[in-house]
Every structure is written in C-alpha cells, then in structure tokens.
Short mmCIF file of C-alpha atoms in Angstrom, two decimals:
data_model
loop_
_atom_site.label_atom_id
_atom_site.label_comp_id
_atom_site.label_asym_id
_atom_site.label_seq_id
_atom_site.Cartn_x
_atom_site.Cartn_y
_atom_site.Cartn_z
CA UNK A 1 0.00 0.00 0.00
CA UNK A 2 1.57 3.29 -1.06
CA UNK A 3 2.03 6.12 1.45
CA UNK A 4 -0.24 9.11 1.16
CA UNK A 5 -0.67 12.48 2.77
CA UNK A 6 -2.35 12.25 6.17
CA UNK A 7 -5.82 13.72 6.42
CA UNK A 8 -5.63 17.46 7.00
CA UNK A 9 -5.51 18.42 10.69
CA UNK A 10 -9.04 18.63 12.06
CA UNK A 11 -10.20 21.67 14.01
CA UNK A 12 -13.24 21.77 16.29
CA UNK A 13 -14.53 24.71 18.32
CA UNK A 14 -16.94 24.60 21.22
CA UNK A 15 -18.01 27.16 23.82
CA UNK A 16 -18.02 25.89 27.39
CA UNK A 17 -21.46 25.95 29.01
CA UNK A 18 -22.55 25.85 32.68
CA UNK A 19 -23.46 22.15 32.44
CA UNK A 20 -19.82 21.43 31.43
CA UNK A 21 -18.42 22.71 34.72
CA UNK A 22 -18.33 22.03 38.44
CA UNK A 23 -19.84 24.29 41.08
CA UNK A 24 -16.92 26.76 41.00
CA UNK A 25 -16.86 27.13 37.21
CA UNK A 26 -13.98 24.82 36.23
CA UNK A 27 -14.81 22.72 33.18
CA UNK A 28 -14.74 19.00 34.05
CA UNK A 29 -11.68 17.16 32.80
CA UNK A 30 -14.05 14.51 31.44
CA UNK A 31 -15.65 17.08 29.11
CA UNK A 32 -12.24 17.99 27.68
CA UNK A 33 -11.37 14.30 27.24
CA UNK A 34 -14.67 13.72 25.43
CA UNK A 35 -14.01 16.61 23.01
CA UNK A 36 -10.44 15.40 22.41
CA UNK A 37 -11.70 11.90 21.58
CA UNK A 38 -14.35 13.19 19.19
CA UNK A 39 -11.70 15.09 17.22
CA UNK A 40 -9.40 12.08 17.16
CA UNK A 41 -12.16 9.75 16.01
CA UNK A 42 -13.17 12.04 13.13
CA UNK A 43 -9.67 12.58 11.70
CA UNK A 44 -8.78 8.86 12.08
CA UNK A 45 -11.99 7.61 10.48
CA UNK A 46 -11.61 10.03 7.55
CA UNK A 47 -8.06 8.82 6.90
CA UNK A 48 -8.88 5.12 7.14
CA UNK A 49 -11.69 5.50 4.60
CA UNK A 50 -9.44 7.00 1.91
CA UNK A 51 -8.70 3.45 0.70
CA UNK A 52 -10.83 0.90 -1.15
CA UNK A 53 -12.55 -1.95 0.70
CA UNK A 54 -14.88 -2.11 3.68
CA UNK A 55 -15.99 1.19 5.17
CA UNK A 56 -14.63 1.44 8.70
CA UNK A 57 -14.83 3.40 11.94
CA UNK A 58 -11.76 4.26 14.02
CA UNK A 59 -12.10 2.81 17.53
CA UNK A 60 -10.14 4.24 20.45
CA UNK A 61 -7.81 1.71 22.09
CA UNK A 62 -5.48 3.87 24.17
CA UNK A 63 -4.92 7.41 25.40
CA UNK A 64 -1.35 8.28 26.38
CA UNK A 65 -0.56 10.37 29.46
CA UNK A 66 -2.58 13.58 29.16
CA UNK A 67 -1.58 16.78 30.94
CA UNK A 68 -4.20 19.34 31.95
CA UNK A 69 -1.96 22.40 31.64
CA UNK A 70 -4.48 25.17 32.35
CA UNK A 71 -8.05 25.15 33.64
CA UNK A 72 -10.86 25.96 31.22
CA UNK A 73 -13.80 28.04 32.45
CA UNK A 74 -17.45 28.60 31.55
CA UNK A 75 -17.74 30.98 28.59
CA UNK A 76 -14.34 30.17 27.12
CA UNK A 77 -14.04 28.61 23.67
CA UNK A 78 -12.09 25.36 23.31
CA UNK A 79 -10.21 25.14 19.99
CA UNK A 80 -9.29 21.49 19.39
CA UNK A 81 -6.73 20.49 16.74
CA UNK A 82 -6.19 16.81 15.88
CA UNK A 83 -3.45 15.54 13.54
CA UNK A 84 -2.33 12.03 12.53
CA UNK A 85 1.36 11.68 13.39
CA UNK A 86 2.09 7.96 12.91
CA UNK A 87 0.55 4.89 11.29
CA UNK A 88 1.36 1.20 11.75
CA UNK A 89 -0.25 -1.58 9.73
CA UNK A 90 -3.35 -1.71 11.93
CA UNK A 91 -3.27 1.42 14.12
CA UNK A 92 -2.69 5.15 14.01
CA UNK A 93 -1.55 7.81 16.45
CA UNK A 94 -3.35 11.15 16.70
CA UNK A 95 -1.86 14.15 18.49
CA UNK A 96 -4.42 16.59 19.89
CA UNK A 97 -4.04 20.09 21.32
CA UNK A 98 -6.70 22.16 23.11
CA UNK A 99 -6.39 25.96 23.14
CA UNK A 100 -8.80 27.82 25.45
CA UNK A 101 -9.81 31.31 24.32
CA UNK A 102 -11.43 34.04 26.38
CA UNK A 103 -13.63 35.61 23.71
CA UNK A 104 -14.09 38.79 25.78
CA UNK A 105 -10.37 39.62 25.98
CA UNK A 106 -8.96 37.52 23.14
CA UNK A 107 -6.49 35.86 25.53
CA UNK A 108 -5.53 32.30 24.61
CA UNK A 109 -3.78 29.54 26.57
CA UNK A 110 -2.70 25.96 25.91
CA UNK A 111 -5.07 23.88 28.04
CA UNK A 112 -4.35 20.26 27.06
CA UNK A 113 -2.13 18.02 24.98
CA UNK A 114 -2.88 14.36 24.32
CA UNK A 115 -1.89 11.43 22.13
CA UNK A 116 -4.49 8.81 21.19
CA UNK A 117 -4.25 5.47 19.40
CA UNK A 118 -7.02 4.11 17.16
CA UNK A 119 -7.67 0.95 15.17
CA UNK A 120 -10.08 0.85 12.20
CA UNK A 121 -12.96 -1.61 12.62
CA UNK A 122 -14.94 -2.79 9.59
CA UNK A 123 -18.59 -1.71 9.61
CA UNK A 124 -19.51 -5.09 8.12
CA UNK A 125 -17.79 -6.99 10.94
CA UNK A 126 -16.67 -4.94 13.95
CA UNK A 127 -14.26 -7.69 15.04
CA UNK A 128 -12.33 -7.32 11.79
CA UNK A 129 -9.42 -4.84 12.09
CA UNK A 130 -8.68 -3.13 8.79
CA UNK A 131 -5.29 -2.07 7.47
CA UNK A 132 -4.38 1.60 7.89
CA UNK A 133 -3.24 3.60 4.85
CA UNK A 134 0.38 4.64 5.59
CA UNK A 135 1.16 8.34 5.73
CA UNK A 136 4.09 10.31 4.32
CA UNK A 137 6.57 11.66 6.87
CA UNK A 138 8.53 14.88 6.66
CA UNK A 139 11.74 12.97 7.45
CA UNK A 140 13.07 9.54 8.37
CA UNK A 141 13.72 10.80 11.89
CA UNK A 142 10.04 11.72 12.29
CA UNK A 143 9.01 8.24 11.20
CA UNK A 144 11.52 6.61 13.54
CA UNK A 145 10.32 8.67 16.53
CA UNK A 146 6.77 7.59 15.76
CA UNK A 147 7.83 3.95 15.54
CA UNK A 148 9.47 4.22 18.98
CA UNK A 149 6.24 5.63 20.47
CA UNK A 150 4.28 2.81 18.82
CA UNK A 151 6.54 0.10 20.25
CA UNK A 152 6.52 1.72 23.71
CA UNK A 153 2.71 1.89 23.95
CA UNK A 154 2.44 -1.67 22.58
CA UNK A 155 4.72 -2.92 25.37
CA UNK A 156 2.82 -0.97 28.05
CA UNK A 157 -0.50 -2.39 26.85
CA UNK A 158 0.86 -5.91 27.26
CA UNK A 159 2.03 -5.07 30.79
CA UNK A 160 -1.40 -3.74 31.82
CA UNK A 161 -3.14 -6.97 30.76
CA UNK A 162 -1.86 -8.58 33.96
CA UNK A 163 -3.94 -6.10 35.99
CA UNK A 164 -7.26 -6.24 34.19
CA UNK A 165 -8.61 -9.24 36.07
CA UNK A 166 -8.04 -7.67 39.50
CA UNK A 167 -11.25 -7.75 41.52
CA UNK A 168 -12.61 -4.43 42.78
CA UNK A 169 -13.99 -4.42 46.34
CA UNK A 170 -17.77 -4.11 46.51
CA UNK A 171 -19.27 -0.73 47.38
CA UNK A 172 -19.80 -0.31 51.14
CA UNK A 173 -23.07 -1.53 52.62
CA UNK A 174 -25.07 1.43 53.99
CA UNK A 175 -25.74 -0.62 57.13
CA UNK A 176 -22.03 -1.12 57.84
CA UNK A 177 -20.26 1.31 60.20
CA UNK A 178 -18.63 4.22 58.30
CA UNK A 179 -15.01 3.85 57.19
CA UNK A 180 -12.32 5.91 58.89
CA UNK A 181 -11.64 9.24 57.17
CA UNK A 182 -8.61 9.40 54.82
CA UNK A 183 -8.61 5.63 54.22
CA UNK A 184 -8.99 4.13 50.75
CA UNK A 185 -12.36 2.66 51.69
CA UNK A 186 -13.67 6.02 52.93
CA UNK A 187 -13.26 7.77 49.56
CA UNK A 188 -13.75 4.82 47.18
CA UNK A 189 -16.60 5.72 44.84
CA UNK A 190 -18.71 3.90 42.28
CA UNK A 191 -20.96 5.04 39.44
CA UNK A 192 -23.36 2.64 37.72
CA UNK A 193 -24.55 3.59 34.25
CA UNK A 194 -26.86 1.87 31.78
CA UNK A 195 -25.51 2.38 28.25
CA UNK A 196 -28.17 3.94 26.03
CA UNK A 197 -28.35 5.01 22.36
CA UNK A 198 -27.02 8.52 23.09
CA UNK A 199 -23.79 6.99 24.47
CA UNK A 200 -23.04 5.04 21.31
CA UNK A 201 -21.54 5.43 17.88
CA UNK A 202 -22.17 3.18 14.87
CA UNK A 203 -22.96 -0.48 15.57
CA UNK A 204 -24.18 0.37 19.08
CA UNK A 205 -20.75 0.50 20.74
CA UNK A 206 -19.97 3.07 23.42
CA UNK A 207 -18.11 6.20 22.35
CA UNK A 208 -14.68 6.27 24.06
CA UNK A 209 -15.23 9.87 25.14
CA UNK A 210 -18.39 8.88 27.05
CA UNK A 211 -16.46 6.28 29.03
CA UNK A 212 -13.63 8.72 29.81
CA UNK A 213 -16.12 11.31 31.06
CA UNK A 214 -17.64 8.77 33.49
CA UNK A 215 -14.14 7.82 34.64
CA UNK A 216 -13.19 11.43 35.31
CA UNK A 217 -16.42 11.97 37.26
CA UNK A 218 -15.89 9.02 39.60
CA UNK A 219 -12.21 9.92 40.08
CA UNK A 220 -13.27 13.46 40.98
CA UNK A 221 -15.80 12.21 43.53
CA UNK A 222 -13.15 10.04 45.21
CA UNK A 223 -10.67 12.94 45.27
CA UNK A 224 -13.24 15.38 46.69
CA UNK A 225 -14.27 12.90 49.39
CA UNK A 226 -10.65 12.53 50.46
CA UNK A 227 -9.73 16.22 50.75
CA UNK A 228 -13.19 17.84 51.02
CA UNK A 229 -12.19 20.82 48.82
CA UNK A 230 -12.52 21.95 45.22
CA UNK A 231 -10.52 19.56 43.01
CA UNK A 232 -9.43 19.51 39.36
CA UNK A 233 -7.94 16.92 37.03
CA UNK A 234 -4.18 17.51 36.71
CA UNK A 235 -3.31 14.61 34.41
CA UNK A 236 -4.36 11.17 33.24
CA UNK A 237 -1.92 8.30 32.88
CA UNK A 238 -2.48 6.02 29.92
CA UNK A 239 -6.11 4.93 29.51
CA UNK A 240 -6.31 1.42 28.09
CA UNK A 241 -9.48 0.18 26.38
CA UNK A 242 -9.37 -3.59 26.81
CA UNK A 243 -12.77 -4.61 25.43
CA UNK A 244 -15.71 -2.96 23.67
CA UNK A 245 -18.89 -1.98 25.53
CA UNK A 246 -22.24 -2.41 23.78
CA UNK A 247 -25.54 -0.61 24.09
CA UNK A 248 -27.63 -2.22 26.84
CA UNK A 249 -24.64 -3.02 29.04
CA UNK A 250 -24.44 -1.89 32.66
CA UNK A 251 -21.07 -0.29 33.36
CA UNK A 252 -19.69 -0.06 36.88
CA UNK A 253 -17.04 2.64 37.19
CA UNK A 254 -14.98 2.46 40.39
CA UNK A 255 -12.41 4.97 41.62
CA UNK A 256 -10.06 4.40 44.54
CA UNK A 257 -7.06 6.33 45.82
CA UNK A 258 -3.76 4.55 45.38
CA UNK A 259 -1.20 7.25 46.24
CA UNK A 260 -1.11 10.73 47.75
CA UNK A 261 1.77 13.21 47.65
CA UNK A 262 1.83 16.56 49.41
CA UNK A 263 -0.26 18.24 46.71
CA UNK A 264 -1.70 15.54 44.46
CA UNK A 265 -3.82 12.38 44.54
CA UNK A 266 -3.61 9.38 42.23
CA UNK A 267 -6.91 7.58 41.68
CA UNK A 268 -7.12 4.22 39.92
CA UNK A 269 -10.30 3.97 37.85
CA UNK A 270 -11.62 0.63 36.63
CA UNK A 271 -14.57 0.15 34.30
CA UNK A 272 -16.40 -3.19 34.40
CA UNK A 273 -19.23 -4.03 32.01
CA UNK A 274 -21.94 -6.67 32.01
CA UNK A 275 -24.80 -7.34 29.63
CA UNK A 276 -28.44 -7.42 30.73
CA UNK A 277 -29.29 -10.06 28.12
CA UNK A 278 -29.42 -13.70 29.12
CA UNK A 279 -27.04 -14.99 26.45
CA UNK A 280 -24.23 -12.55 27.30
CA UNK A 281 -24.15 -12.55 31.07
CA UNK A 282 -20.89 -12.11 32.95
CA UNK A 283 -18.83 -9.09 34.00
CA UNK A 284 -15.57 -8.15 32.28
CA UNK A 285 -12.92 -5.43 32.63
CA UNK A 286 -13.41 -2.94 29.80
CA UNK A 287 -11.16 0.05 30.62
CA UNK A 288 -8.53 1.02 33.19
CA UNK A 289 -6.51 4.15 33.97
CA UNK A 290 -4.89 6.31 36.64
CA UNK A 291 -6.08 9.90 37.15
CA UNK A 292 -4.19 12.57 39.10
CA UNK A 293 -6.12 15.34 40.87
CA UNK A 294 -5.04 18.38 42.85
CA UNK A 295 -6.85 20.25 45.61
CA UNK A 296 -7.51 23.98 45.12
CA UNK A 297 -8.51 26.89 47.32
CA UNK A 298 -11.06 29.54 46.30
CA UNK A 299 -8.35 31.39 44.33
CA UNK A 300 -7.47 28.22 42.37
CA UNK A 301 -4.16 27.84 44.20
CA UNK A 302 -2.96 24.31 45.13
CA UNK A 303 -3.66 23.15 48.67
CA UNK A 304 -1.89 20.44 50.71
CA UNK A 305 -3.59 17.04 50.47
CA UNK A 306 -4.29 14.96 53.61
CA UNK A 307 -2.10 11.86 53.89
CA UNK A 308 -3.64 8.53 52.87
CA UNK A 309 -4.08 5.99 55.68
CA UNK A 310 -2.96 2.61 54.40
CA UNK A 311 -4.66 -0.60 55.53
CA UNK A 312 -3.20 -3.97 54.53
CA UNK A 313 -0.55 -5.31 52.18
CA UNK A 314 -2.54 -4.77 48.97
CA UNK A 315 -3.06 -1.08 49.66
CA UNK A 316 0.62 -0.74 50.58
CA UNK A 317 1.64 -2.40 47.30
CA UNK A 318 -0.60 -0.07 45.26
CA UNK A 319 0.74 2.91 47.22
CA UNK A 320 4.37 2.01 46.42
CA UNK A 321 3.52 1.48 42.74
CA UNK A 322 1.75 4.86 42.69
CA UNK A 323 4.75 6.51 44.35
CA UNK A 324 7.04 5.06 41.66
CA UNK A 325 4.77 6.48 38.91
CA UNK A 326 4.68 9.86 40.69
CA UNK A 327 8.49 10.06 40.93
CA UNK A 328 8.91 8.91 37.33
CA UNK A 329 6.47 11.55 36.05
CA UNK A 330 8.12 14.23 38.20
CA UNK A 331 11.56 13.35 36.80
CA UNK A 332 10.18 13.45 33.24
CA UNK A 333 8.63 16.90 33.80
CA UNK A 334 11.94 18.24 35.11
CA UNK A 335 13.84 16.75 32.15
CA UNK A 336 11.35 18.26 29.69
CA UNK A 337 11.68 21.66 31.37
CA UNK A 338 15.49 21.52 31.14
CA UNK A 339 15.34 20.65 27.42
CA UNK A 340 13.09 23.64 26.75
CA UNK A 341 15.45 26.09 28.47
#
C-alpha cells in the first residue's frame, strides 16, 4: 500500500457551558477528554476510509498520558486540533491540542495536549481490524520517533493486561459502620450507568469519550471525598481500552485512591461491564486508567492534600507502585523543562 498524505488536521470549536463545569466554574476534565476523543475519532476515520474496501470506523484503544496544563472556564471557547502523526499496519496515532480562548479579551492559553491510538474496525464486521493507509513523513527521523512511540505503547498495553482481572472491592453496605476518614475505603466511589443510544456510535458501541467522562467523574468524587475541597484533574496516565462496551450493558465505574503526595492524589479507575441479556451474562474489565487530581482553594491555588491511611498489604503495594509512577512523572517533567530552556 503506497504512502499518502495524512488527512488534514481537524479543528473543532466549542463554547463551554454551565453544564460542562463544576460548582466553582472549572470545566470538568471529562468534558475535555470527550471533546479530544471526538476530534481524534473524526480525523482517524476520515483517513482510514481513503482506501478501497470495507468502510470502517476508528475505535479508540489507548490514550497516552494527558496533561491538563491550564483550567478551562465557563464561557471560554475550546479550539481542538487533531493531527495524525504515525501509522502502523493496523493502528494510528493522533496528536491533539486544546487551546482555550477568552472571547471577551482575546487571551488564549494551551489547556491540554494528548496522544491517542485508534484501530479501524470494519462496519460489516466490527471484530475485523482493517489495514491503515500509511502516511508520508517529513523525514526519516520523524518516522523513527513515531515507531518508537508505537513500540513503547504496545509494550505498556501488554504489561497492563496482567492487571485487568483484579477484583474491585464491593461498594460499602449502607448498614455497615462508616469507614475511617482518609482511608482508601472512605473515599472509594462507584458510578453505575446503563448504556443507552445517546452513548453510542455506529454499531451500538460506546463512544470512548463517554467512558472517559464517566471515569473522570468518579475519580473526581473520590478525590473530593478525600480532601473535602474543590478539586481539578491535573493529568491522566495512559487509559487502556481492553474490550468494547455495547448498548444495553451496565457499566460499573470504580475509583479508589492509590497514592497521595503533598499536593496531588492518584486515583485508579476501573470500568467493568456486564450485559443485561441472558445470552451474554458475565462481568468483564473494559477500561482502566490512573487519574491525578489536585486540591484547590477559592483562588485556584494548590492546597496540601491529607495523607492517605494505608490498611493492609494490597493497599501498601498499590501505594508504592503509585509513588514510583509519581516520581517517574516528576523526573520526566523536570527533564522536559530543562530541554526547553
């Protein structure tokens, strides 16, 4: 298959409304993730349908670490740009940027950057993964950098498969005595959602952005319960989509704190799905990710976060793993800052 020019970068604009924000006017991170995914899906699907053969729809399989660089507020306009930056035989990488504009002053700021991976699924048979038309690169170095990112995310996806069968503790029984404050059990939160037509794309499968919005919501509830302040999404570690979710499924989205630093909280979010139909009973792990939240005062300045009280070996293990991720991300941020200077 000969290489071709990637689909032109896609640009979407949307004004942020009151129902997009929390009670203090910050736009929910889940709303931004949903907009990012919509842009990625459109540009990927357009590109994959430039070839002959089955018509296809690009399905989201992974979101790389996403930084929420600046808060977005009600009344601002989000300008979303999505561009295909790498293609393998069966997948493609899309880089997305979100610029927030204050239309009263004209001031603009970079709000978010993200990288998403898609695979094209045939509309005739959604289990059939189509080949992706290769794109032309500006240089060999650009192609090689893309190949390195592809191999890295492929390896990380294999590593996360070992975690997807981990059982999530059941929600607390209202008749049980309350959990001690600042423990994992105290702030653990669960949302249960019945997937309807408005949540789905073609072939009645859930839109990836809908799932990410639910994940951000439950992570935010857990974070707010822990620190009892205003909270915002600071970043999201890689979101892995393990299995598709169909219309009519009940999804259980669970968020639990795994690690707390002085000014941030890591929340593991797991999405389990089960069908209501007789022939497809059984719960399975559909999506998993780690969200990082920070606590803010009324002037949107970071606040100290209460320490997490650890109970048992499993919680200690997850805490140490979260600490390792925190230190790794901190070192990467410092290295990136030094390169830019």
